[in-house]
Tab-separated table of C-alpha atoms in Angstrom:
chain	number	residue	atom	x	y	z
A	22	UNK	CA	-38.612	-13.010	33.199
A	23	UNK	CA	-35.499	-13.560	31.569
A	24	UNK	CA	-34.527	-9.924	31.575
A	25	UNK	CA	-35.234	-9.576	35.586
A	26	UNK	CA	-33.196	-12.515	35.915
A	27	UNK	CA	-30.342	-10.990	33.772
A	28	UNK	CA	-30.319	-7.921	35.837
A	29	UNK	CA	-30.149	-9.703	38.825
A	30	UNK	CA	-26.456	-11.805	37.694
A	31	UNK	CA	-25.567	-8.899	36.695
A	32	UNK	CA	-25.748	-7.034	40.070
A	33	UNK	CA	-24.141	-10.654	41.739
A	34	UNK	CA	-21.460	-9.705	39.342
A	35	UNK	CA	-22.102	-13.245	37.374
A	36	UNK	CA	-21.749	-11.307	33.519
A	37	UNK	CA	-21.231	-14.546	31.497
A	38	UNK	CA	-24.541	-15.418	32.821
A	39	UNK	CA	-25.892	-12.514	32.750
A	40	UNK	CA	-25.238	-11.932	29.288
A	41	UNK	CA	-26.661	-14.745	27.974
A	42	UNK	CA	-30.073	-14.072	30.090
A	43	UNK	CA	-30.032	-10.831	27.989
A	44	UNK	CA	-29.469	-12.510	24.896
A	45	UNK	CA	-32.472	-15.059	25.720
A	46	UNK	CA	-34.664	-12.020	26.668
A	47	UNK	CA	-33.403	-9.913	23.093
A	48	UNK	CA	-34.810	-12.720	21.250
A	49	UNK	CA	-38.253	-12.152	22.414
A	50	UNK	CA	-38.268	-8.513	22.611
A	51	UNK	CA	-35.420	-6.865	20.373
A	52	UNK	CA	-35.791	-3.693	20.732
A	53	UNK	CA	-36.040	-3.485	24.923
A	54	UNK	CA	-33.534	-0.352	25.510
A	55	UNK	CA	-33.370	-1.555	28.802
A	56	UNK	CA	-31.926	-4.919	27.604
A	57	UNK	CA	-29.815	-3.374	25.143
A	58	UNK	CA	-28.348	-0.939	27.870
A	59	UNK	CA	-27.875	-3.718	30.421
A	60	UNK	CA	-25.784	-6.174	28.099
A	61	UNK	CA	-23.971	-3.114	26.880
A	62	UNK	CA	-22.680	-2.421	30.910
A	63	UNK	CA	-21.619	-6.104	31.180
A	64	UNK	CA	-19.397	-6.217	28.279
A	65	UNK	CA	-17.628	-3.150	29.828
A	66	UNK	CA	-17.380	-4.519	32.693
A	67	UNK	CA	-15.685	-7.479	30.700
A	68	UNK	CA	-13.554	-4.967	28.943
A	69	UNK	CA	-15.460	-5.589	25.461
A	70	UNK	CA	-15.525	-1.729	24.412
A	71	UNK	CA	-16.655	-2.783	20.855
A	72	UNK	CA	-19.470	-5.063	21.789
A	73	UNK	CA	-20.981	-2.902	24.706
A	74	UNK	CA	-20.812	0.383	21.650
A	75	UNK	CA	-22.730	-1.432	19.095
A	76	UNK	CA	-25.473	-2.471	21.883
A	77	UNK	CA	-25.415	1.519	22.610
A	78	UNK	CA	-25.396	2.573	18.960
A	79	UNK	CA	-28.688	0.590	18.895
A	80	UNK	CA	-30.076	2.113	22.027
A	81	UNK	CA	-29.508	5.190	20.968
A	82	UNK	CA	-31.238	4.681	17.217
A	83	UNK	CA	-34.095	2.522	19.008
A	84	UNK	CA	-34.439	5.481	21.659
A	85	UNK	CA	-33.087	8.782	20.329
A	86	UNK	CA	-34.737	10.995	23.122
A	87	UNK	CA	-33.241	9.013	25.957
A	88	UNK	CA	-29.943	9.666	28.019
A	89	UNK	CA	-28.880	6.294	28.959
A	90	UNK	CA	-27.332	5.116	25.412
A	91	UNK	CA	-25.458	8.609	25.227
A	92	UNK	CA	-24.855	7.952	28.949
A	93	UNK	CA	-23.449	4.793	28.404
A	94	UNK	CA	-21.754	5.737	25.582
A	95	UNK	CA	-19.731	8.373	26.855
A	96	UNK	CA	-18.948	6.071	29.656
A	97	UNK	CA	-17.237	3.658	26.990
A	98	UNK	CA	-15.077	6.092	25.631
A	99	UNK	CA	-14.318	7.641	29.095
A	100	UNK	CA	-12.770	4.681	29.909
A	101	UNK	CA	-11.006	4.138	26.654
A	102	UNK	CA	-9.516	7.708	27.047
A	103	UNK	CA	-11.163	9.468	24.054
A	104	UNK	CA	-12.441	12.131	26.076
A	105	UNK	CA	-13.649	14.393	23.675
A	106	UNK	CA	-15.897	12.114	22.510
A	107	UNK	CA	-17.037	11.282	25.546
A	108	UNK	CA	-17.627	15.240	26.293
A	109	UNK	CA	-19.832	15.554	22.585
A	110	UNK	CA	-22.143	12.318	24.438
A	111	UNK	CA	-22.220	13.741	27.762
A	112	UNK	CA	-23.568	17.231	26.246
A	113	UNK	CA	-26.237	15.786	24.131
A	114	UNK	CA	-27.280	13.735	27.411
A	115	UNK	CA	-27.643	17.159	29.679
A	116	UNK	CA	-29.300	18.891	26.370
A	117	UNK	CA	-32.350	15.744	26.836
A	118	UNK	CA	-32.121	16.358	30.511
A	119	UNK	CA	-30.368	18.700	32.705
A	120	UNK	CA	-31.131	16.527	35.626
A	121	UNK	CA	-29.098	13.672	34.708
A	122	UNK	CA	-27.330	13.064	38.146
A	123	UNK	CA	-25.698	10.069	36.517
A	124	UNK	CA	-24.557	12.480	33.588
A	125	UNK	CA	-23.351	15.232	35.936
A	126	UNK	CA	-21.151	12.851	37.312
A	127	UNK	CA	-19.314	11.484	34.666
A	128	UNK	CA	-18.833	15.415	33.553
A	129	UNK	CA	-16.863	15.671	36.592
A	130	UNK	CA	-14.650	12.338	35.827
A	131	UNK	CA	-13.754	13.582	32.581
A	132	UNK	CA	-13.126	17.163	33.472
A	133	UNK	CA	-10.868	15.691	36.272
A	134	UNK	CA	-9.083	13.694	33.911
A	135	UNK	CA	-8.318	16.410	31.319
A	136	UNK	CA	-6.905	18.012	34.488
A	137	UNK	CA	-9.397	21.111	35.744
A	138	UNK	CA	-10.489	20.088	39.275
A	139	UNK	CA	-12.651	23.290	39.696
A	140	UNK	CA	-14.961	22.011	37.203
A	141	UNK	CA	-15.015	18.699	37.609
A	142	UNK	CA	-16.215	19.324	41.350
A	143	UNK	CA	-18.715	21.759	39.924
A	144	UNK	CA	-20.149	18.998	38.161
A	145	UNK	CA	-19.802	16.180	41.118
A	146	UNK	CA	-21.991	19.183	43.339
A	147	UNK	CA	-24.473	19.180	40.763
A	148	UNK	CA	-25.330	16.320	40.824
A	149	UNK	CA	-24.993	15.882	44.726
A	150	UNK	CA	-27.811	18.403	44.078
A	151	UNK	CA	-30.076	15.944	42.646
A	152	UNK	CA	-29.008	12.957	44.439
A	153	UNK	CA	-26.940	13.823	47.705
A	154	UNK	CA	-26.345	10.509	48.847
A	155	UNK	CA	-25.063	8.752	45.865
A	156	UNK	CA	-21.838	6.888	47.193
A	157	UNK	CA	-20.035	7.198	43.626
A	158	UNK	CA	-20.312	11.005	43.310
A	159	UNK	CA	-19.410	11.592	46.842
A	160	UNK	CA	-16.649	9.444	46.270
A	161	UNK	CA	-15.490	11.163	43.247
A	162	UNK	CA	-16.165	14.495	44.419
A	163	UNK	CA	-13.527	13.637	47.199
A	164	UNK	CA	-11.049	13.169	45.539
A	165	UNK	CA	-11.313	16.710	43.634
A	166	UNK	CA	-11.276	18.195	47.307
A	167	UNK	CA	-8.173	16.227	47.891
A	168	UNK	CA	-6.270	18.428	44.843
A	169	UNK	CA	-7.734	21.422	45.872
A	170	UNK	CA	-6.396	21.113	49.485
A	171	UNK	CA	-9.594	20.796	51.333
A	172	UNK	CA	-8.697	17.584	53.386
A	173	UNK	CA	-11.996	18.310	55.944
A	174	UNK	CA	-14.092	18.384	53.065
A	175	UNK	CA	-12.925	15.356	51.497
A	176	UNK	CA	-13.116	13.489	54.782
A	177	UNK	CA	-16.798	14.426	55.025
A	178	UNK	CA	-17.417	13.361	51.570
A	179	UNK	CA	-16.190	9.602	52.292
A	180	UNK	CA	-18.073	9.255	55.292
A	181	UNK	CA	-21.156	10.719	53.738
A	182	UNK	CA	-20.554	7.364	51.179
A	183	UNK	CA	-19.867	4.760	53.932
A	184	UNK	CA	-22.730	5.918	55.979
A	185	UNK	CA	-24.875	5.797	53.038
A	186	UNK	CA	-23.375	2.797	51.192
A	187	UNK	CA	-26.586	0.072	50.422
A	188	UNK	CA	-24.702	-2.496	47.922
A	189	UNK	CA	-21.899	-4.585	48.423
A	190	UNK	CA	-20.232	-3.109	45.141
A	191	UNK	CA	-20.194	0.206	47.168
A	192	UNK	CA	-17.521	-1.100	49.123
A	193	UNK	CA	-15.094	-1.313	46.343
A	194	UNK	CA	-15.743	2.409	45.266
A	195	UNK	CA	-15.038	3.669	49.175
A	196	UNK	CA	-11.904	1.142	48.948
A	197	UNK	CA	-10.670	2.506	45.876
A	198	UNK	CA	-11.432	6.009	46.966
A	199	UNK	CA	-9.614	5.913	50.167
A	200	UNK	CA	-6.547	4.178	48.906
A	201	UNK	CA	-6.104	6.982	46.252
A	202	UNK	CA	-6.509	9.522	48.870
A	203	UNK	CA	-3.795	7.814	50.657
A	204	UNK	CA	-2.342	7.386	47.560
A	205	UNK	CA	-2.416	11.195	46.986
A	206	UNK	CA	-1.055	12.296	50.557
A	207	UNK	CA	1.887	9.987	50.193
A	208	UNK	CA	0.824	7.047	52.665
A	209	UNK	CA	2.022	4.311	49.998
A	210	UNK	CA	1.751	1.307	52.943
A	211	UNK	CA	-1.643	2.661	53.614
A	212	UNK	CA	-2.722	2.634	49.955
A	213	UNK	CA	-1.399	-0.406	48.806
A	214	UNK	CA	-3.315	-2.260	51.603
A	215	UNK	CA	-6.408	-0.689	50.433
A	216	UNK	CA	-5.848	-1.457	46.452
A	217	UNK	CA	-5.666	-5.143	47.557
A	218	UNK	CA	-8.487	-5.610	49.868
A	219	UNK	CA	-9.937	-3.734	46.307
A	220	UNK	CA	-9.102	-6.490	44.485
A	221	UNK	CA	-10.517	-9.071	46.601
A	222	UNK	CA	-14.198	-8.104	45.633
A	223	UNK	CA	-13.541	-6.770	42.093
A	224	UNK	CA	-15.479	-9.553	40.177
A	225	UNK	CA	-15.584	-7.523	36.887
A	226	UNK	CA	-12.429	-7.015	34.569
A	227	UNK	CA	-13.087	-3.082	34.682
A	228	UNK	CA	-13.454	-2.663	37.976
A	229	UNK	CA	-9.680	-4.497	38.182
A	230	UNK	CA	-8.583	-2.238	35.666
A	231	UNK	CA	-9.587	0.672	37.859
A	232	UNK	CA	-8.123	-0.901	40.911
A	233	UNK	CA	-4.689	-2.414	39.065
A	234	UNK	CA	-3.344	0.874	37.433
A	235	UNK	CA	-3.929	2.589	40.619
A	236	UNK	CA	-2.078	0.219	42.792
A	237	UNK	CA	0.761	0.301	40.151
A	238	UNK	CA	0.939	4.071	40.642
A	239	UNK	CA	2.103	3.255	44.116
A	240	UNK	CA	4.158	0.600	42.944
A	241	UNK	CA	6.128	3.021	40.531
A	242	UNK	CA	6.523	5.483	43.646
A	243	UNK	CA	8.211	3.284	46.154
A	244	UNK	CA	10.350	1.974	43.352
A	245	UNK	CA	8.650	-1.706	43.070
A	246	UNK	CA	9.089	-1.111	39.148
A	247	UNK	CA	8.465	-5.184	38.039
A	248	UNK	CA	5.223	-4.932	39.805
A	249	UNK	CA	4.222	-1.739	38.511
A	250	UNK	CA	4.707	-2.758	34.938
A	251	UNK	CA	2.426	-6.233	36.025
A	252	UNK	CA	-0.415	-4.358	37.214
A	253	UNK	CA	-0.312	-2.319	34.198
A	254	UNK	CA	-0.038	-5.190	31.545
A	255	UNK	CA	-3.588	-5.901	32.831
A	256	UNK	CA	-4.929	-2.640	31.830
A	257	UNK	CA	-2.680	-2.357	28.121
A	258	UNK	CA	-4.365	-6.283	27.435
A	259	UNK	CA	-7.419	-4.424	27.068
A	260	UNK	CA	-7.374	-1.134	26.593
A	261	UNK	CA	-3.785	-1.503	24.553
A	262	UNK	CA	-4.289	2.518	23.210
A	263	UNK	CA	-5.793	4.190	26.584
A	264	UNK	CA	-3.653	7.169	26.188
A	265	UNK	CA	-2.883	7.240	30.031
A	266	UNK	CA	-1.678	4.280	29.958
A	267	UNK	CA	0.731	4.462	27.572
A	268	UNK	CA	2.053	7.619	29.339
A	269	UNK	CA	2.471	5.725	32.704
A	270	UNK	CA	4.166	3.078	31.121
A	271	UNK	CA	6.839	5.123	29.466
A	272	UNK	CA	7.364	6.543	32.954
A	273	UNK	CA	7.654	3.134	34.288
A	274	UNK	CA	10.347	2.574	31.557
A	275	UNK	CA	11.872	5.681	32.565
A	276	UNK	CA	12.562	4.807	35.780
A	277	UNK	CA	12.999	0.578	34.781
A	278	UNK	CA	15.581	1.290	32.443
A	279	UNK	CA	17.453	2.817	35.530
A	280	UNK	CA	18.056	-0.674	36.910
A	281	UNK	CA	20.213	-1.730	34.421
A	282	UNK	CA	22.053	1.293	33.924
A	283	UNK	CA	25.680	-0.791	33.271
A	284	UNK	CA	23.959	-2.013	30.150
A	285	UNK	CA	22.521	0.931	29.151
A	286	UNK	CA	26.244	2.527	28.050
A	287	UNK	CA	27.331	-0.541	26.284
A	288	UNK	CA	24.129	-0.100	23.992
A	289	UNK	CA	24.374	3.468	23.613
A	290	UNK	CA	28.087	3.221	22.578
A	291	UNK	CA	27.932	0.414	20.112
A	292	UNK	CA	24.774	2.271	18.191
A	293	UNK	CA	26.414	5.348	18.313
A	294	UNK	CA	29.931	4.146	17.289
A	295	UNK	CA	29.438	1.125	15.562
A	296	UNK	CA	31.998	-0.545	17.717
A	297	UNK	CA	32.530	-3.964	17.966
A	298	UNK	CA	31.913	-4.913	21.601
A	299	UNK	CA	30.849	-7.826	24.136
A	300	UNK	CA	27.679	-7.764	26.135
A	301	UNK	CA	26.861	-9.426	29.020
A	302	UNK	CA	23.205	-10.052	29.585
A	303	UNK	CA	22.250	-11.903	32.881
A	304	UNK	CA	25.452	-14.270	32.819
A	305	UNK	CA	25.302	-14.712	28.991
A	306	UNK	CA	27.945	-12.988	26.885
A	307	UNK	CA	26.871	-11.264	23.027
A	308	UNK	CA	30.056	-10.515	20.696
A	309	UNK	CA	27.912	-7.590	19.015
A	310	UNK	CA	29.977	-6.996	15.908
A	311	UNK	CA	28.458	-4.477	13.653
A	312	UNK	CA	28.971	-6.402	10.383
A	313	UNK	CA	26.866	-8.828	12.097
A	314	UNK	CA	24.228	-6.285	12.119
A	315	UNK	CA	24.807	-4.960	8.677
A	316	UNK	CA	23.823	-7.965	7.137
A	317	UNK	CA	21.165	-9.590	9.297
A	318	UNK	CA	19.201	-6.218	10.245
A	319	UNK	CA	21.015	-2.788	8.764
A	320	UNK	CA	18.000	-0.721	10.049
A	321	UNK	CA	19.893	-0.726	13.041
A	322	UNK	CA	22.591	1.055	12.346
A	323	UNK	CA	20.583	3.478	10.574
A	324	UNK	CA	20.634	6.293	13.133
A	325	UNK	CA	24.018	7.234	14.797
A	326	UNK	CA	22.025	6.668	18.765
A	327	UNK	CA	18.958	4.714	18.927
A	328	UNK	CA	17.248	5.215	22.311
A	329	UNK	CA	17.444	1.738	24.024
A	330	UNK	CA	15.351	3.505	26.929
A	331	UNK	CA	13.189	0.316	28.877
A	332	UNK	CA	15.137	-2.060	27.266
A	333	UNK	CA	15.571	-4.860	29.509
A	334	UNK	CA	18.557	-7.442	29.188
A	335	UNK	CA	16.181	-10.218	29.050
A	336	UNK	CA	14.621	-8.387	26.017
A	337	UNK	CA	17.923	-7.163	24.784
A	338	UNK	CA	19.336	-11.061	24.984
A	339	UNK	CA	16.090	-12.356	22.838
A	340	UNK	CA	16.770	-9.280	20.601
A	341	UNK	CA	20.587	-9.828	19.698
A	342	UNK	CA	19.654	-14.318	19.619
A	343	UNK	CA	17.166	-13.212	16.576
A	344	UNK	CA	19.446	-10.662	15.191
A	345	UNK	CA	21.843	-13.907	14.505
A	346	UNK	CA	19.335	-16.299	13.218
A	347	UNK	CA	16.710	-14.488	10.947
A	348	UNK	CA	16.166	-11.179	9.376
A	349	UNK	CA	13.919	-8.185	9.955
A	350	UNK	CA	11.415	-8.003	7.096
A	351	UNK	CA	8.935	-5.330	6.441
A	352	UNK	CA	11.022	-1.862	8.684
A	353	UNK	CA	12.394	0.707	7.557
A	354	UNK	CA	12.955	2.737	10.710
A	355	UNK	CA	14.980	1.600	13.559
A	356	UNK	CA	12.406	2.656	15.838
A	357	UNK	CA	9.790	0.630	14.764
A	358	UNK	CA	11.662	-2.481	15.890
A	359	UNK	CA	12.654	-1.244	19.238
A	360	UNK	CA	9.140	0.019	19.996
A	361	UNK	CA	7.478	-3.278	19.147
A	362	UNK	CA	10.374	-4.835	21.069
A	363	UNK	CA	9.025	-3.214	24.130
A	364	UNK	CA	5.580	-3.801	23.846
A	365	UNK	CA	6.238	-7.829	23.610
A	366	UNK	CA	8.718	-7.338	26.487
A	367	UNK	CA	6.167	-5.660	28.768
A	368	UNK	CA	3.146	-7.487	27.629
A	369	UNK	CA	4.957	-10.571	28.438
A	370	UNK	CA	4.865	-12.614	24.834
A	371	UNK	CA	8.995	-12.902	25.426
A	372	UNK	CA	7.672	-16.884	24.385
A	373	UNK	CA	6.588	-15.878	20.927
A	374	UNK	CA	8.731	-15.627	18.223
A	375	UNK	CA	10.334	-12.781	16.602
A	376	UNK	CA	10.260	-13.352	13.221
A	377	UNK	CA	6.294	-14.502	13.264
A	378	UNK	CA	6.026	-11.094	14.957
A	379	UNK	CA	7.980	-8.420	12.741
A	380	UNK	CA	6.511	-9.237	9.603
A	381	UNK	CA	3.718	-6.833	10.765
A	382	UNK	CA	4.613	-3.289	9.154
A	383	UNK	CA	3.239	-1.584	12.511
A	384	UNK	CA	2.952	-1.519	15.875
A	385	UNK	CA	-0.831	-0.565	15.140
A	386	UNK	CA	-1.206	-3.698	12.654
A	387	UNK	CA	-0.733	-6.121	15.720
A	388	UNK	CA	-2.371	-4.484	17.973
């Protein structure tokens, strides 16, 4: 009973509840694969990539010969970006059964994401084959016609998946499909629209995930760089390694650091020539002096130009106020400091303190 019930919150979108129904039901019967696989999708869905493994590790050494924990598996790293491994679990899913529609699919996602559209709409046909009206696949299989310039197939794709759309969270993969294809024939207004009527009915954290780097995509395109970053600290909170994301955000940074070109020089200069020079940060004037820096943090001045590149002056100002009241402990390398710099300026901790934060030796350590 309690399993049923757990399935049901779980399809409302309720997953606190819903976990603890499949805790309740666990208790009785342990070793339920269906249980197992059903707590497993709600802790993705609450970004817990850890906790919904080790219920698919089990799965998979309760039920060896089934797809669905080396389904669910490779969905877990899919979404994490390790797409290799998600490849090795996809294989040893279509070795058990060639049939797997669900499989098939998520071929097609990851091919798409390593870039080769052919095949990842070879494998979204394949498994149209087996299920033709599944509104995910004909969603995702839209999107490869989109790259491959067949706009009338595309079209009939998407209304293939409205017409055949049966559950409410269908609606949020035709939103999220349509605003990328606007997305992807340059109608920003268009797509940004879509991405937040998205949001309005995304009740789990990876389904905003999904929806928030996409709409910062647009964002970063019609130059709206503060809100592209915000979107994206969503995503880096809990998926802080997703290798995509860390590429789009150095883009963002790119094109951030832009904005506050004056600064940019001043910085450049004074690392490069160890000048003594005054800095204006958002009204507030730094005298920078580099004997200053010699003694409170010489890894610094190590390197004759250290790349200030998305270094904003409110990050900058906290930067040079900590240069003058502590020391750096634990770096050796200049770029160690300025890279952990910009992760607590674009994950938004400018409140904690800098000192409690650099004693860490990496960027990896507090992570």
């Amino acid at each position: 009973m309690n399993g049923l019930l757990a399935w049901k919150a779980k399809n409302q979108g309720l997953l606190l509840k819903a976990i603890k129904l499949f805790n309740k039901a666990l208790e009785q019967n342990p070793t339920d694969t269906s249980l197992l696989s059903g707590r497993g999708l709600c802790y993705i869905d609450l970004g817990l990539m850890e906790d919904a493994k080790r219920d698919f590790d089990e799965t998979i050494r309760l039920a060896p010969n089934l797809t669905k924990g080396y389904n669910n598996r490779g969905l877990t790293y899919l979404i994490e970006g390790k797409l290799d491994l998600a490849l090795e679990e996809y294989k040893i899913c279509l070795e058990l059964d060639p049939k797997d529609y669900i499989c098939l699919d998520n071929m097609g996602k990851v091919w798409q994401e390593l870039g080769d559209v052919k095949k990842a709409n070879k494998y979204h046909s394949m498994s149209l084959l087996i299920q033709p009206y599944d509104t995910y696949t004909l969603c995702h299989r839209s999107i490869t016609f989109v790259y491959l310039g067949e706009m009338e197939k595309c079209m009939e794709d998407l209304q293939t998946a409205r017409s055949s759309a049966m559950l409410d969270e269908s609606q949020y993969v035709i939103w999220r499909t349509e605003g990328s294809i606007h997305y992807l024939n340059r109608k920003y207004d268009e797509a940004l629209e879509i991405f937040d009527k998205a949001l309005t009915i995304c009740v789990s954290v990876r389904k905003k995930i999904d929806i928030k780097t996409r709409r910062s995509l647009v964002f970063y395109r019609v130059l709206k760089i503060d809100e592209a970053i915000e979107d994206l600290k969503f995503a880096l909170l809990y998926l802080p390694k997703q290798p995509k994301f860390l590429e789009m955000l150095k883009a963002y940074q790119s094109l951030h650091w832009d904005l506050y070109d004056p600064y940019r020089m001043d910085l450049l200069n004074f690392f490069s020539e160890r000048a003594n020079y005054t800095i204006t940060f958002n009204g507030v004037n730094f005298k920078v002096h580099n004997t200053v820096l010699e003694v409170r943090c010489p890894v610094l001045l190590e390197r004759k130009c250290i790349d200030m590149h998305g270094v904003s002056p409110h990050c900058m100002k906290h930067l040079l106020e900590f240069i003058y009241s502590e020391k750096l402990p634990n770096y050796s390398e200049a770029s160690d400091v300025i890279d952990l710099l910009l992760i607590l300026d674009f994950l938004g901790l400018k409140n904690c303190t800098f000192y409690d934060l650099f004693v860490w030796n990496s960027i990896d350590n507090w992570l």
